[in-house]
Short mmCIF file of C-alpha atoms in Angstrom, two decimals:
data_model
loop_
_atom_site.label_atom_id
_atom_site.label_comp_id
_atom_site.label_asym_id
_atom_site.label_seq_id
_atom_site.Cartn_x
_atom_site.Cartn_y
_atom_site.Cartn_z
CA MET A 25 0.04 -0.45 0.17
CA ILE A 26 2.04 2.37 1.19
CA GLY A 27 4.81 1.48 -2.08
CA PHE A 28 1.52 2.27 -4.02
CA LEU A 29 0.83 5.56 -2.81
CA ILE A 30 5.13 6.98 -3.24
CA THR A 31 4.45 5.74 -6.78
CA ILE A 32 0.78 8.14 -6.94
CA TYR A 33 3.00 10.81 -5.24
CA ALA A 34 5.81 10.18 -7.86
CA GLY A 35 3.63 11.01 -10.68
CA LEU A 36 1.62 13.96 -9.19
CA GLU A 37 4.56 15.80 -8.01
CA HIS A 38 6.02 14.82 -12.32
CA ALA A 39 2.88 16.57 -13.28
CA PHE A 40 4.43 19.92 -12.19
CA GLU A 41 7.16 19.49 -13.80
CA ALA A 42 7.67 23.51 -15.47
CA ASP A 43 7.31 22.70 -19.21
CA HIS A 44 3.59 20.68 -18.26
CA LEU A 45 2.25 23.26 -16.03
CA LEU A 46 2.93 25.96 -19.24
CA ALA A 47 1.39 23.44 -22.16
CA VAL A 48 -1.62 23.38 -20.16
CA ASN A 49 -2.12 26.36 -18.98
CA ILE A 50 -1.78 28.05 -22.41
CA LEU A 51 -4.72 24.95 -23.20
CA VAL A 52 -7.03 26.40 -20.26
CA THR A 53 -7.09 29.53 -21.41
CA ASN A 54 -9.03 29.18 -24.24
CA ARG A 55 -12.33 27.56 -21.37
CA SER A 56 -14.63 29.80 -19.85
CA LYS A 57 -15.74 26.49 -17.15
CA ILE A 58 -13.83 24.70 -15.11
CA LYS A 59 -15.34 21.39 -15.50
CA ASP A 60 -14.17 21.86 -19.47
CA ALA A 61 -10.53 22.99 -18.48
CA LEU A 62 -10.70 19.26 -15.78
CA LYS A 63 -10.75 17.74 -18.33
CA ASP A 64 -8.19 18.97 -20.06
CA GLY A 65 -6.04 17.99 -17.77
CA MET A 66 -7.07 14.64 -17.51
CA TYR A 67 -7.31 14.39 -21.11
CA TRP A 68 -3.23 15.19 -20.72
CA GLY A 69 -3.05 13.28 -18.17
CA VAL A 70 -4.32 10.34 -20.30
CA GLY A 71 -2.70 11.13 -23.50
CA HIS A 72 1.02 11.73 -20.95
CA THR A 73 0.13 8.01 -19.84
CA SER A 74 -0.21 6.08 -22.76
CA THR A 75 3.15 7.07 -24.43
CA ILE A 76 5.29 5.99 -21.60
CA PHE A 77 3.13 3.17 -21.49
CA ILE A 78 3.78 2.36 -24.94
CA VAL A 79 7.47 3.56 -24.33
CA GLY A 80 7.96 1.00 -21.55
CA ILE A 81 6.41 -1.61 -23.30
CA ILE A 82 9.08 -1.70 -25.91
CA MET A 83 12.00 -1.20 -23.34
CA ILE A 84 10.62 -3.55 -20.54
CA GLY A 85 8.39 -5.62 -22.83
CA PHE A 86 10.20 -7.10 -25.91
CA LYS A 87 14.05 -5.40 -24.35
CA ILE A 88 14.94 -3.34 -26.69
CA SER A 89 17.17 -0.51 -25.90
CA ILE A 90 16.60 3.71 -27.25
CA SER A 91 19.65 5.40 -27.33
CA GLU A 92 20.02 8.04 -25.51
CA ASN A 93 20.10 10.31 -28.21
CA ILE A 94 16.35 9.55 -29.32
CA PHE A 95 15.20 10.89 -25.79
CA SER A 96 17.44 14.48 -26.43
CA TYR A 97 15.39 14.86 -29.97
CA LEU A 98 11.99 13.96 -28.36
CA GLU A 99 13.03 16.61 -25.46
CA ALA A 100 13.46 18.96 -29.09
CA VAL A 101 9.86 18.66 -29.91
CA VAL A 102 8.28 18.99 -26.74
CA GLY A 103 9.89 22.55 -27.05
CA LEU A 104 8.78 23.06 -30.21
CA MET A 105 5.24 21.59 -29.41
CA LEU A 106 5.23 24.70 -26.67
CA ILE A 107 6.78 27.34 -28.67
CA MET A 108 3.84 26.75 -31.28
CA LEU A 109 1.31 26.32 -28.22
CA GLY A 110 2.06 29.70 -27.07
CA LEU A 111 2.54 31.45 -30.62
CA TYR A 112 -0.86 29.40 -31.66
CA ARG A 113 -2.77 31.57 -28.49
CA LEU A 114 -0.96 34.16 -29.09
CA SER A 115 -2.58 34.81 -32.67
CA LYS A 116 -6.03 33.98 -31.23
CA VAL A 117 -5.80 36.88 -28.78
CA PHE A 118 -4.61 39.36 -31.79
CA TYR A 119 -6.46 38.20 -34.21
CA LYS A 120 -8.54 40.63 -36.00
CA LYS A 121 -12.31 40.39 -36.65
CA GLU A 122 -13.68 42.33 -40.41
CA HIS A 123 -16.92 44.06 -39.50
CA SER A 124 -18.98 45.05 -42.21
CA HIS A 125 -22.52 47.80 -41.94
CA THR A 126 -24.07 49.07 -45.18
CA TYR A 127 -25.86 51.98 -45.23
CA TYR A 128 -28.82 53.21 -46.90
CA HIS A 129 -30.30 56.44 -48.20
CA SER A 130 -32.70 57.38 -50.41
CA HIS A 131 -33.14 61.07 -52.34
CA GLU A 132 -35.42 62.30 -54.66
CA HIS A 133 -34.59 64.03 -58.02
CA THR A 134 -37.09 65.97 -60.51
CA HIS A 135 -36.70 65.67 -63.98
CA SER A 136 -37.93 68.62 -66.91
CA ASN A 137 -41.09 67.47 -67.54
CA GLY A 138 -41.64 67.58 -63.55
CA VAL A 139 -41.91 63.56 -63.44
CA THR A 140 -40.13 63.06 -59.57
CA HIS A 141 -37.89 60.05 -59.21
CA THR A 142 -36.67 58.97 -55.65
CA HIS A 143 -33.41 56.21 -55.29
CA MET A 144 -32.39 54.11 -53.32
CA HIS A 145 -28.59 53.49 -52.68
CA ALA A 146 -26.31 51.38 -50.56
CA HIS A 147 -23.00 52.41 -48.99
CA THR A 148 -20.78 49.34 -47.24
CA TYR A 149 -17.86 50.24 -45.12
CA THR A 150 -16.00 47.76 -43.74
CA HIS A 151 -13.63 48.20 -40.49
CA SER A 152 -11.34 45.61 -38.41
CA HIS A 153 -10.72 45.71 -34.88
CA PRO A 154 -9.53 43.22 -32.04
CA ILE A 155 -12.39 40.37 -30.81
CA ALA A 156 -13.59 42.55 -28.68
CA ALA A 157 -15.00 39.88 -25.96
CA PHE A 158 -12.44 37.83 -24.28
CA PRO A 159 -11.24 35.14 -26.29
CA HIS A 160 -12.98 32.31 -25.14
CA ASP A 161 -14.45 29.07 -26.97
CA HIS A 162 -17.85 29.65 -26.54
CA SER A 163 -18.18 27.71 -29.11
CA GLY A 164 -19.25 24.79 -26.56
CA ASN A 165 -16.47 22.47 -28.37
CA LYS A 166 -15.68 19.97 -26.40
CA ASN A 167 -12.57 18.83 -28.53
CA TYR A 168 -10.38 17.75 -25.20
CA LYS A 169 -7.97 15.81 -29.00
CA THR A 170 -5.61 19.41 -28.50
CA ALA A 171 -5.12 18.61 -24.43
CA PHE A 172 -4.44 14.54 -25.11
CA GLY A 173 -2.22 14.98 -27.87
CA VAL A 174 -0.10 18.00 -25.85
CA GLY A 175 -0.26 14.71 -22.83
CA LEU A 176 1.20 12.37 -26.11
CA ILE A 177 3.93 14.52 -27.26
CA HIS A 178 5.24 15.76 -23.26
CA GLY A 179 4.84 11.63 -22.93
CA LEU A 180 8.28 11.27 -25.37
CA ALA A 181 10.56 14.07 -23.06
CA GLY A 182 12.07 11.72 -19.44
CA SER A 183 10.24 8.52 -20.45
CA GLY A 184 13.43 7.05 -21.32
CA SER A 185 14.54 8.09 -17.90
CA LEU A 186 11.55 6.69 -15.97
CA VAL A 187 11.37 3.50 -18.27
CA ILE A 188 15.51 2.73 -17.65
CA LEU A 189 15.02 3.62 -14.13
CA VAL A 190 11.55 0.68 -13.83
CA ILE A 191 14.17 -1.15 -14.60
CA SER A 192 16.69 -0.99 -12.92
CA GLN A 193 14.61 -1.38 -9.67
CA MET A 194 11.84 -3.73 -10.74
CA LYS A 195 11.64 -7.61 -10.92
CA THR A 196 9.14 -9.00 -13.21
CA PRO A 197 8.54 -7.44 -17.05
CA LEU A 198 4.30 -7.34 -14.84
CA GLU A 199 5.89 -5.57 -12.37
CA GLY A 200 7.92 -2.97 -14.37
CA LEU A 201 4.69 -1.68 -16.56
CA LEU A 202 2.23 -1.72 -12.94
CA TYR A 203 4.61 0.91 -11.88
CA ILE A 204 3.80 3.32 -15.00
CA LEU A 205 -0.09 3.09 -14.44
CA ILE A 206 -0.24 3.62 -11.13
CA PHE A 207 2.91 6.11 -11.66
CA GLY A 208 0.80 7.63 -14.60
CA LEU A 209 -2.70 7.68 -12.55
CA GLY A 210 -0.94 10.33 -10.31
CA SER A 211 0.15 12.31 -13.24
CA ILE A 212 -3.36 12.12 -14.67
CA LEU A 213 -4.54 13.60 -10.69
CA GLY A 214 -1.70 16.06 -10.44
CA MET A 215 -2.50 17.56 -13.86
CA PHE A 216 -6.49 17.13 -13.21
CA ILE A 217 -5.82 19.34 -10.46
CA ALA A 218 -3.12 21.67 -11.93
CA ALA A 219 -5.75 22.56 -15.06
CA GLY A 220 -8.32 22.86 -12.38
CA LEU A 221 -6.04 25.19 -10.34
CA PHE A 222 -4.78 27.17 -13.54
CA SER A 223 -8.36 28.16 -15.27
CA ILE A 224 -10.01 30.01 -12.21
CA PRO A 225 -8.97 33.61 -12.94
CA PHE A 226 -9.74 32.25 -16.83
CA THR A 227 -13.61 32.07 -15.33
CA LYS A 228 -15.91 35.05 -15.59
CA THR A 229 -16.98 34.66 -12.14
CA ILE A 230 -14.21 35.04 -11.44
CA LEU A 231 -12.15 37.18 -13.19
CA LYS A 232 -14.16 39.78 -13.84
CA SER A 233 -11.47 42.43 -15.65
CA GLU A 234 -11.08 41.53 -19.14
CA LYS A 235 -8.26 43.37 -19.92
CA LEU A 236 -6.76 41.83 -17.15
CA GLN A 237 -7.23 38.17 -18.51
CA TYR A 238 -5.63 39.66 -21.90
CA TYR A 239 -2.24 39.92 -19.78
CA LEU A 240 -2.15 36.89 -18.59
CA ILE A 241 -2.27 35.44 -21.40
CA ILE A 242 0.39 36.88 -23.51
CA ILE A 243 2.23 36.65 -20.38
CA SER A 244 1.67 32.80 -20.51
CA SER A 245 2.31 32.71 -23.77
CA VAL A 246 5.11 34.62 -24.07
CA ILE A 247 6.60 32.68 -21.16
CA CYS A 248 6.18 29.71 -22.83
CA ILE A 249 7.59 30.15 -25.77
CA ILE A 250 10.91 31.08 -24.20
CA PHE A 251 11.33 27.82 -22.07
CA GLY A 252 10.14 25.98 -25.50
CA LEU A 253 12.92 28.03 -27.15
CA LYS A 254 15.80 26.50 -23.58
CA ILE A 255 14.63 22.81 -23.82
CA ILE A 256 15.80 23.06 -27.82
CA TYR A 257 18.64 24.86 -26.86
CA SER A 258 19.66 22.64 -24.13
CA ASN A 259 18.93 19.41 -25.76
CA LEU A 260 20.25 19.98 -29.81
CA PHE A 261 22.86 22.83 -28.82
#
């Protein structure tokens, strides 16, 4: 029982690593309801666990060793993903919508023969401006594929070292894979909690200032991009 709790805690602690928190923070800024953000966190955790479990089957079940250099490249992929997430979120904040307004007016003129005609004219005026409303997804979109995909990619980072640690400590392949699953449950729980906490400032019932919410999104997106660049640099150069 103690071993089970320690493994759960290890997975929960793993979920609170900086790159994981940055990614889920970007994801939940698009949710106006905490329950949707919690599901994002859960799907992230399921994706993350899936990748680690697959790597575990390859390395533990089939006894196939994977070069450490490959995992460095995979870490760099995670960095690239963080950059793309940050840039995408910024693009949604600064996206401009075009609005067209059509105005109608009429005027009369009289011909030399005394006949009067009325003419109707239409003028279309187009202008663009930044989105006025806070950029949540109000379309009712319940698609959590993005969170699942981000979790899958995140599972690539550090999965090799985790599996190697499991191999060195577990007696049987089954025991090793079970450890990974329990660890995964802990990471799902951890990201579930993190997603809920991060989503609080972006719910309209909690924080009324749209301007402050914009600033929070911009700051978190920039940090996400910078951290992604750092990961790429440290793993490739």
